[in-house]
Short mmCIF file of C-alpha atoms and ligand atoms in Angstrom, two decimals:
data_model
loop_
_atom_site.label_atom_id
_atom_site.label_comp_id
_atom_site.label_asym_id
_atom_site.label_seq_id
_atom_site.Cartn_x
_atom_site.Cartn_y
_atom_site.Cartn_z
CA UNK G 28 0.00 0.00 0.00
CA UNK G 29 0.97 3.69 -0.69
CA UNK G 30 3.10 4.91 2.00
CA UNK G 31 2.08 8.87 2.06
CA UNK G 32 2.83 11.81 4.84
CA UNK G 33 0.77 14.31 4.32
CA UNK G 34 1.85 18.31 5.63
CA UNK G 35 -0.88 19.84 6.47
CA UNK G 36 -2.08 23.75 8.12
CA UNK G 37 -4.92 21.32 8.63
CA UNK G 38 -8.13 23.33 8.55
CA UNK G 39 -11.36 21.89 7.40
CA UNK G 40 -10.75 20.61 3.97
CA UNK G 41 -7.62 19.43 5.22
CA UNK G 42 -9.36 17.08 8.03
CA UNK G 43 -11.16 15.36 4.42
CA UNK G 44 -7.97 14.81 3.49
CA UNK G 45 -6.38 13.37 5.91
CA UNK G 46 -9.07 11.36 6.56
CA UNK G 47 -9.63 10.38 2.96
CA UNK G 48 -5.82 9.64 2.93
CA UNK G 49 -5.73 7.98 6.13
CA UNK G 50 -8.54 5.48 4.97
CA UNK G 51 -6.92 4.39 1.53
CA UNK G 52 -3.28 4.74 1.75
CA UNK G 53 -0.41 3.96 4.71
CA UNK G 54 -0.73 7.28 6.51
CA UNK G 55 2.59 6.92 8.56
CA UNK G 56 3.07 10.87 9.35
CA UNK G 57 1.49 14.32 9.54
CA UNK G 58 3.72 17.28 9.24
CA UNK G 59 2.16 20.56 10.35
CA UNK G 60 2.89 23.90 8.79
CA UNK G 61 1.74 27.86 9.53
CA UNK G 62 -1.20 28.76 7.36
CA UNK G 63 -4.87 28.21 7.75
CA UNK G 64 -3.81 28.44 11.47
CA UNK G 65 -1.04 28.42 13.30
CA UNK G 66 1.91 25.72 12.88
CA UNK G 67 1.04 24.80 16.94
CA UNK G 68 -2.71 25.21 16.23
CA UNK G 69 -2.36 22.51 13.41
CA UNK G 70 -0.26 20.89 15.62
CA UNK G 71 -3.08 20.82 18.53
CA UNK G 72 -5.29 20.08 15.48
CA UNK G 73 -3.66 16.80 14.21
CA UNK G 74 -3.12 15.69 17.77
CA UNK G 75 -7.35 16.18 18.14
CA UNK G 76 -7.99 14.74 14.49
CA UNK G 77 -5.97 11.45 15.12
CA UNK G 78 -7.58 11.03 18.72
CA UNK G 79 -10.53 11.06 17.32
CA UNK G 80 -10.28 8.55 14.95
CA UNK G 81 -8.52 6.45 17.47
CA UNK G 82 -5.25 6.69 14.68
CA UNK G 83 -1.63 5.83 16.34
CA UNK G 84 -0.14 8.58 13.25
CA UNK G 85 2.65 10.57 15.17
CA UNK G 86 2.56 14.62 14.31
CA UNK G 87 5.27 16.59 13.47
CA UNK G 88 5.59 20.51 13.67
CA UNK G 89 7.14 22.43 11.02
CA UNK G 90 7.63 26.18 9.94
CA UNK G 91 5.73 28.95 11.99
CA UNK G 92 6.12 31.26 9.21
CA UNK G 93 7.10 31.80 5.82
CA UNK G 94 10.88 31.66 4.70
CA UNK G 95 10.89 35.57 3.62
CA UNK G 96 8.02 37.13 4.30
CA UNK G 97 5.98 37.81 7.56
CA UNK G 98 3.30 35.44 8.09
CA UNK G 99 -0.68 35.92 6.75
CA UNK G 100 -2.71 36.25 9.18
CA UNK G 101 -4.89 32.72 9.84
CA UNK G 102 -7.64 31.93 7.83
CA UNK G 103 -9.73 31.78 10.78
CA UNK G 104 -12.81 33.81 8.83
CA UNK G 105 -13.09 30.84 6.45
CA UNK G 106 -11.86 27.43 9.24
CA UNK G 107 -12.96 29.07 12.49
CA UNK G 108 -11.38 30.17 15.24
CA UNK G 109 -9.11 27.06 15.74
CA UNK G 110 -9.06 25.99 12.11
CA UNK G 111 -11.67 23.04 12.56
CA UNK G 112 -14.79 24.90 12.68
CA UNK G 113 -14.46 26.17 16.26
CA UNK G 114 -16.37 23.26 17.29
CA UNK G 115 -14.47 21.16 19.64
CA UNK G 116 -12.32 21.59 22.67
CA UNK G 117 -9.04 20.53 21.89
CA UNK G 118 -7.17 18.91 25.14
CA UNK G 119 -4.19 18.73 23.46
CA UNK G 120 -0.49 20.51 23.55
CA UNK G 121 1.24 22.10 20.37
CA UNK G 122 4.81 20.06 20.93
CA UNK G 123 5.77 18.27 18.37
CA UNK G 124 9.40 16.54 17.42
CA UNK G 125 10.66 18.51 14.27
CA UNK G 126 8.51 18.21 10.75
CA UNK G 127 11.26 18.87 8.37
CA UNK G 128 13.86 16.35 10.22
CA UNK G 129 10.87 13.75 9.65
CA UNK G 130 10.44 14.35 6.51
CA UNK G 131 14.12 14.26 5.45
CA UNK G 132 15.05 10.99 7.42
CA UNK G 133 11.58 9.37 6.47
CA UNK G 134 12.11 9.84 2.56
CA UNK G 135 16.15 9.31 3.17
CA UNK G 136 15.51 5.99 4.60
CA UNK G 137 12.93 4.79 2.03
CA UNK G 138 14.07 6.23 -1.43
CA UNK G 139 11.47 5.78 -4.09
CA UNK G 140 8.85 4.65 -2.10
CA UNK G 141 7.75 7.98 0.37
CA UNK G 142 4.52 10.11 -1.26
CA UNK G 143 4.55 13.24 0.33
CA UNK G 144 1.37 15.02 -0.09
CA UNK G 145 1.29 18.96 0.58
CA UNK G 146 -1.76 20.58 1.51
CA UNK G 147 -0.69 23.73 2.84
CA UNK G 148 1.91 26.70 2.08
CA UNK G 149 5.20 24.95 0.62
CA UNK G 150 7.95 25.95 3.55
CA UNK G 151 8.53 22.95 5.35
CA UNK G 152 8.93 21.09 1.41
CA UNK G 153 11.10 24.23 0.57
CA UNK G 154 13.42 23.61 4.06
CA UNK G 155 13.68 20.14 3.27
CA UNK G 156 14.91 20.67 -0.21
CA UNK G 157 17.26 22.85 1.06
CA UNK G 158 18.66 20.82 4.14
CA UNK G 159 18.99 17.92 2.18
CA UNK G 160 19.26 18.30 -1.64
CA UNK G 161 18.72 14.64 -2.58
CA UNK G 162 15.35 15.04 -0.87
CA UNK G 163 14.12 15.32 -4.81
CA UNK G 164 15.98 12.06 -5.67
CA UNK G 165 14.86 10.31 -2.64
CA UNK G 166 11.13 11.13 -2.86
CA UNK G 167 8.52 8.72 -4.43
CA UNK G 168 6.40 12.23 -5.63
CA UNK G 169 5.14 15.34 -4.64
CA UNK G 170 1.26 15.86 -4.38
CA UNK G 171 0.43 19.73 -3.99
CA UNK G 172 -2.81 21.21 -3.76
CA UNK G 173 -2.04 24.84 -4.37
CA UNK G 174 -2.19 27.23 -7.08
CA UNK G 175 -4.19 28.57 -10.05
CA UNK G 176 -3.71 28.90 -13.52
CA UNK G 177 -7.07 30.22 -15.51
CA UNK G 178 -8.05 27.12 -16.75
CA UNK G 179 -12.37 27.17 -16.24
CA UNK G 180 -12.14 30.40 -15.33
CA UNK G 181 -10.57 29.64 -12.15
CA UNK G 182 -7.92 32.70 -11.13
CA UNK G 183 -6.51 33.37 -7.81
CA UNK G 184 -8.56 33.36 -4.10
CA UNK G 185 -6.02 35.74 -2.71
CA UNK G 186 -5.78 38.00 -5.40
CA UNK G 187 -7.09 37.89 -8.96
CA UNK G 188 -3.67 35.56 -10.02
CA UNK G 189 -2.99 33.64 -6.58
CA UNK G 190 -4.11 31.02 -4.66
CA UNK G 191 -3.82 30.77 -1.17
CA UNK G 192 -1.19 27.94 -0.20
CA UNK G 193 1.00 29.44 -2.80
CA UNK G 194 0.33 32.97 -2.11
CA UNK G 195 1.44 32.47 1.71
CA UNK G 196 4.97 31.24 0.92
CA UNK G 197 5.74 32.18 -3.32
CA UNK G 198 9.54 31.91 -1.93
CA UNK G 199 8.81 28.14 -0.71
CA UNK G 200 6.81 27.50 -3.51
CA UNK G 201 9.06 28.85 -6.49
CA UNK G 202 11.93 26.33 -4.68
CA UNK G 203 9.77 23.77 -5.11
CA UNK G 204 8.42 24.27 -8.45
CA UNK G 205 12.14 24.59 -9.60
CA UNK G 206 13.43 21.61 -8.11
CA UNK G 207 13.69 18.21 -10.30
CA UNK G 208 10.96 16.08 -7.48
CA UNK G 209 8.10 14.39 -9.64
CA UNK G 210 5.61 17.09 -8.65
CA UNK G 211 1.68 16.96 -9.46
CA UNK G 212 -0.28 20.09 -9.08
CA UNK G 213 -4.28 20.12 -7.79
CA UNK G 214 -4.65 24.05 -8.74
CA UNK G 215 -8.12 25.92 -8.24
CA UNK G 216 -9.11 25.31 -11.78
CA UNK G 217 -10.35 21.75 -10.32
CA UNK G 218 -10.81 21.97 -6.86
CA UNK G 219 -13.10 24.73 -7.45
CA UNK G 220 -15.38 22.08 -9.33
CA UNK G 221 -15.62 19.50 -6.84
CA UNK G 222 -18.02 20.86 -4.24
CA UNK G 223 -19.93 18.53 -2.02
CA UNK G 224 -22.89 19.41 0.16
CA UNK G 225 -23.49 19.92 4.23
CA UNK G 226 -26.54 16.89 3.45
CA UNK G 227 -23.71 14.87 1.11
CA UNK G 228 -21.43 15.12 4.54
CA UNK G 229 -23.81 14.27 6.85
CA UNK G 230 -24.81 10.93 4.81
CA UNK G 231 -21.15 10.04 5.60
CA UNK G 232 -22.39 9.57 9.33
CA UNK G 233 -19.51 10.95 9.91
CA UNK G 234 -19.74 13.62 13.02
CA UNK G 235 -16.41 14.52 13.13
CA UNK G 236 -16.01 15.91 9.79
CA UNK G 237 -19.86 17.00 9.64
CA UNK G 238 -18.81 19.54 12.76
CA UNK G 239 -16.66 20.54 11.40
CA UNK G 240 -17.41 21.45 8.30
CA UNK G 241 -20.54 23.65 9.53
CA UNK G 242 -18.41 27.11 9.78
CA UNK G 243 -16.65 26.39 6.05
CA UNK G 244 -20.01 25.96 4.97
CA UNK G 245 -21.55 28.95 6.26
CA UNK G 246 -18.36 30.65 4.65
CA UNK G 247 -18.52 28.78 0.68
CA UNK G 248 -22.19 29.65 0.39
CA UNK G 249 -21.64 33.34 0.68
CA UNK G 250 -18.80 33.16 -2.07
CA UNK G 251 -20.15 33.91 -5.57
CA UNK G 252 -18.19 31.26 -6.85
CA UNK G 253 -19.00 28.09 -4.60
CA UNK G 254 -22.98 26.59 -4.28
CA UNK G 255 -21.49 24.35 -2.10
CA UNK G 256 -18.50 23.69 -0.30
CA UNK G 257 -15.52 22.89 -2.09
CA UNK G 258 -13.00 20.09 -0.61
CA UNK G 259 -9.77 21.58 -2.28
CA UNK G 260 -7.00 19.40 -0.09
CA UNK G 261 -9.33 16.42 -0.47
CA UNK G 262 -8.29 16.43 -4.55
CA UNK G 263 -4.77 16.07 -3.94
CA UNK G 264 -6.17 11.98 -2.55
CA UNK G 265 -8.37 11.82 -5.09
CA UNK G 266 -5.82 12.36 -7.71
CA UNK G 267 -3.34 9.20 -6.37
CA UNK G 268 -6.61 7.12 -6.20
CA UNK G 269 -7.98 7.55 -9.90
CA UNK G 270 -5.56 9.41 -11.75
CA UNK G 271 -8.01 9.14 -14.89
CA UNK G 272 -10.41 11.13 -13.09
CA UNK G 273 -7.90 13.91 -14.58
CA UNK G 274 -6.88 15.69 -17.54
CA UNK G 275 -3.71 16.95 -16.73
CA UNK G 276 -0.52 18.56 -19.06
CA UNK G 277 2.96 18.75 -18.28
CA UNK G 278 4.58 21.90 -17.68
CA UNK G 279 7.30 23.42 -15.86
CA UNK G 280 5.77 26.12 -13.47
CA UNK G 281 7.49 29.26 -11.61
CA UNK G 282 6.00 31.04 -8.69
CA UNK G 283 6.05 34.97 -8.63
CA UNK G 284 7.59 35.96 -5.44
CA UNK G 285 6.70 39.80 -5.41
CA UNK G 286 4.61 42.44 -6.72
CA UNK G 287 0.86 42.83 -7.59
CA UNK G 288 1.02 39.13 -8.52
CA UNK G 289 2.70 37.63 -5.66
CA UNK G 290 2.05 33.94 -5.32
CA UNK G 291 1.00 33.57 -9.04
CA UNK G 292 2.05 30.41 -10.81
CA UNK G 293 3.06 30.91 -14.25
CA UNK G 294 3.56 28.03 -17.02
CA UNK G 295 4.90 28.89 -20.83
CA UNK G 296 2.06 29.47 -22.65
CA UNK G 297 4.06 28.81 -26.14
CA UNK G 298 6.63 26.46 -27.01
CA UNK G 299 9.37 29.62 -28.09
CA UNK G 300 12.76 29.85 -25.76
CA UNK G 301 11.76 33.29 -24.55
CA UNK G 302 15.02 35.28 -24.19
CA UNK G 303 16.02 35.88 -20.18
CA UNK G 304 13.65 32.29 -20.13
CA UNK G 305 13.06 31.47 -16.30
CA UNK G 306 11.70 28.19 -17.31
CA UNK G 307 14.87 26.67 -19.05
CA UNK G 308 16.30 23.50 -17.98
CA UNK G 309 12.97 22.55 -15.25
CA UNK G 310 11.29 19.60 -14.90
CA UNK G 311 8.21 19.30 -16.13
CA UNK G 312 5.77 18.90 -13.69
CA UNK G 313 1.85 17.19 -14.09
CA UNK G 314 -0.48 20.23 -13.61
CA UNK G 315 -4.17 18.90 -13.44
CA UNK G 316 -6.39 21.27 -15.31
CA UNK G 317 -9.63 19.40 -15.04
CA UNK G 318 -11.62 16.77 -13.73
CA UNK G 319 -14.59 14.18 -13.74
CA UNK G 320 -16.21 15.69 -10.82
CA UNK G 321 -19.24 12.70 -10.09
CA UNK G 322 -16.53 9.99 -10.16
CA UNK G 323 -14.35 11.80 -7.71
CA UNK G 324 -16.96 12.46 -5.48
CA UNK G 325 -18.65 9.51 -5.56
CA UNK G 326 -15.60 7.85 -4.57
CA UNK G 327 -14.59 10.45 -2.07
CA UNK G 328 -18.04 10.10 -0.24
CA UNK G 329 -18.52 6.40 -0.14
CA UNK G 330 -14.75 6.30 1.28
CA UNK G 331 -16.06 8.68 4.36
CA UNK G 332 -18.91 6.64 5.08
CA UNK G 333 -18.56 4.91 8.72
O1 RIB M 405 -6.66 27.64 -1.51
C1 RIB M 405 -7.09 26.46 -0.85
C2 RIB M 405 -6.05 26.01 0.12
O2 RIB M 405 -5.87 27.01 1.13
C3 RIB M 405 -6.45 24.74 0.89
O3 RIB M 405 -5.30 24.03 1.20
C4 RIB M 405 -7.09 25.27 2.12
O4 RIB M 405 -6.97 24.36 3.22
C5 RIB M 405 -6.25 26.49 2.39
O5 RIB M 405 -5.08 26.06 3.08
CA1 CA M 406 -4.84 23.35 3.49
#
């Protein structure tokens, strides 16, 4: 079975993630980085998630803030107060042994065969890379859900051109997207698609996840562009279960790191050698740019149910 680790500012459609992840793949470690909420609050939050799921995954705590820039401030408007809906009272402390040692040692140790799946701003990937170069030889792939590229009208939810993961780290995520790792991109332009409903949840008898969700509902239906609430992380799970779900192309992508577009990711949109060309010489990455939206929920929902 897939061996994955998912890092995670786990918020709401995080917690469908991981739990999506945890049910069909070997979930042997969550990594916890600033964004949604704070890298202790998604600490405290993975420590409440696994408890209550009664899952032995050990939690690891990564960056507290971005590798240039000060931090956003928490998404708190759109997860709640604690990231998870504000719902539950969470017992547990923020310490954690070190995300980015785990991650390097973990993928060291098991070359080829280590999924890392990122579902949150890019730092602790970006660290990793940087402590320990072969990190992008050693990995099995890289699953990101982060970014936006125009494809079905989907744009930026941070600006017109940038997408929140990306937009809260473009430093991270430009060190990533330049790196040689077998990297597959979930951008807006799908996860905006996939929306599932506070009813579709609760037929999961799930209670956890159906508390959750309640605040990030409340939020999606006041958005012009959601009817429903979309389960962005939850994609990046999807994608490893039923790649054909997908049409994807292969592109090398960049990450603007200042400016009005800050945090937008950029692809050639011609074949030409531009001159001054900052894509020369990258990997080409798998950039999914849409997606059979009933078969990926259908699965994604029956998977939930209890
Ligand atoms: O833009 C969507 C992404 O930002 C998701 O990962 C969501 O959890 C938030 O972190
Ligand atoms: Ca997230």
């Amino acid at each position: 079975m897939r061996k994955i680790i998912i890092d995670t500012d786990i918020g709401v459609d995080d917690a469908f993630a991981v739990r999506y992840g945890s049910l069909v793949f070997d979930l042997i470690g969550i990594t916890t980085v600033n964004g949604n909420c704070t890298a202790n609050m998604a600490t405290q939050n993975a420590k409440l998630f696994c408890s209550h799921y009664k899952k032995n995954i050990k939690v690891y705590k990564g960056a507290s803030r971005p590798l240039v820039e000060p931090p956003s401030p928490p998404s708190f408007d759109i997860h709640g107060k604690d990231g998870l809906g504000g719902v539950y009272d969470n017992p547990f402390d923020d310490k954690a042994p070190n995300a980015i040692e785990y991650l390097i040692n973990n993928v060291k140790e098991n070359p080829g065969e280590i999924t890392v799946i990122a579902i949150g701003p890019l730092t602790n990937i970006a660290i990793a890379l940087n402590l320990y170069p072969d990190f992008a030889k050693d990995i099995k792939e890289l699953v990101i859900m982060g970014g936006a590229f125009g494809f079905n009208g989907h744009n930026g939810n941070m600006s017109h051109f940038a997408e929140f993961n990306i937009y809260s780290d473009p430093h991270a995520a430009d060190i990533v997207m330049q790196s040689s790792m077998p990297i597959t991109i979930l951008p807006l332009d799908v996860t905006n698609k996939v929306q599932i409903t506070a009813k579709e949840v609760a037929n999961t008898n799930d209670e956890f996840l159906k508390n959750i969700s309640k605040f990030y509902i409340d939020f999606s239906l006041k958005q012009k562009i959601f009817h429903d609430m979309a389960v962005h992380d939850a994609l990046t799970i999807a994608y490893l279960v039923n790649p054909q779900a997908f049409t994807t192309i292969k592109k090398p992508c960049r990450v603007i790191t200042s400016g009005i577009a800050k945090g937008q990711t950029v692809i050639p949109r011609d074949e030409r050698v531009a001159p001054n060309d900052c894509f020369l010489g990258l990997k080409e990455h798998t950039i999914c740019i849409d997606v059979d939206v009933n078969a990926v929920k259908e699965h994604l929902l029956n998977t939930l149910k209890i």
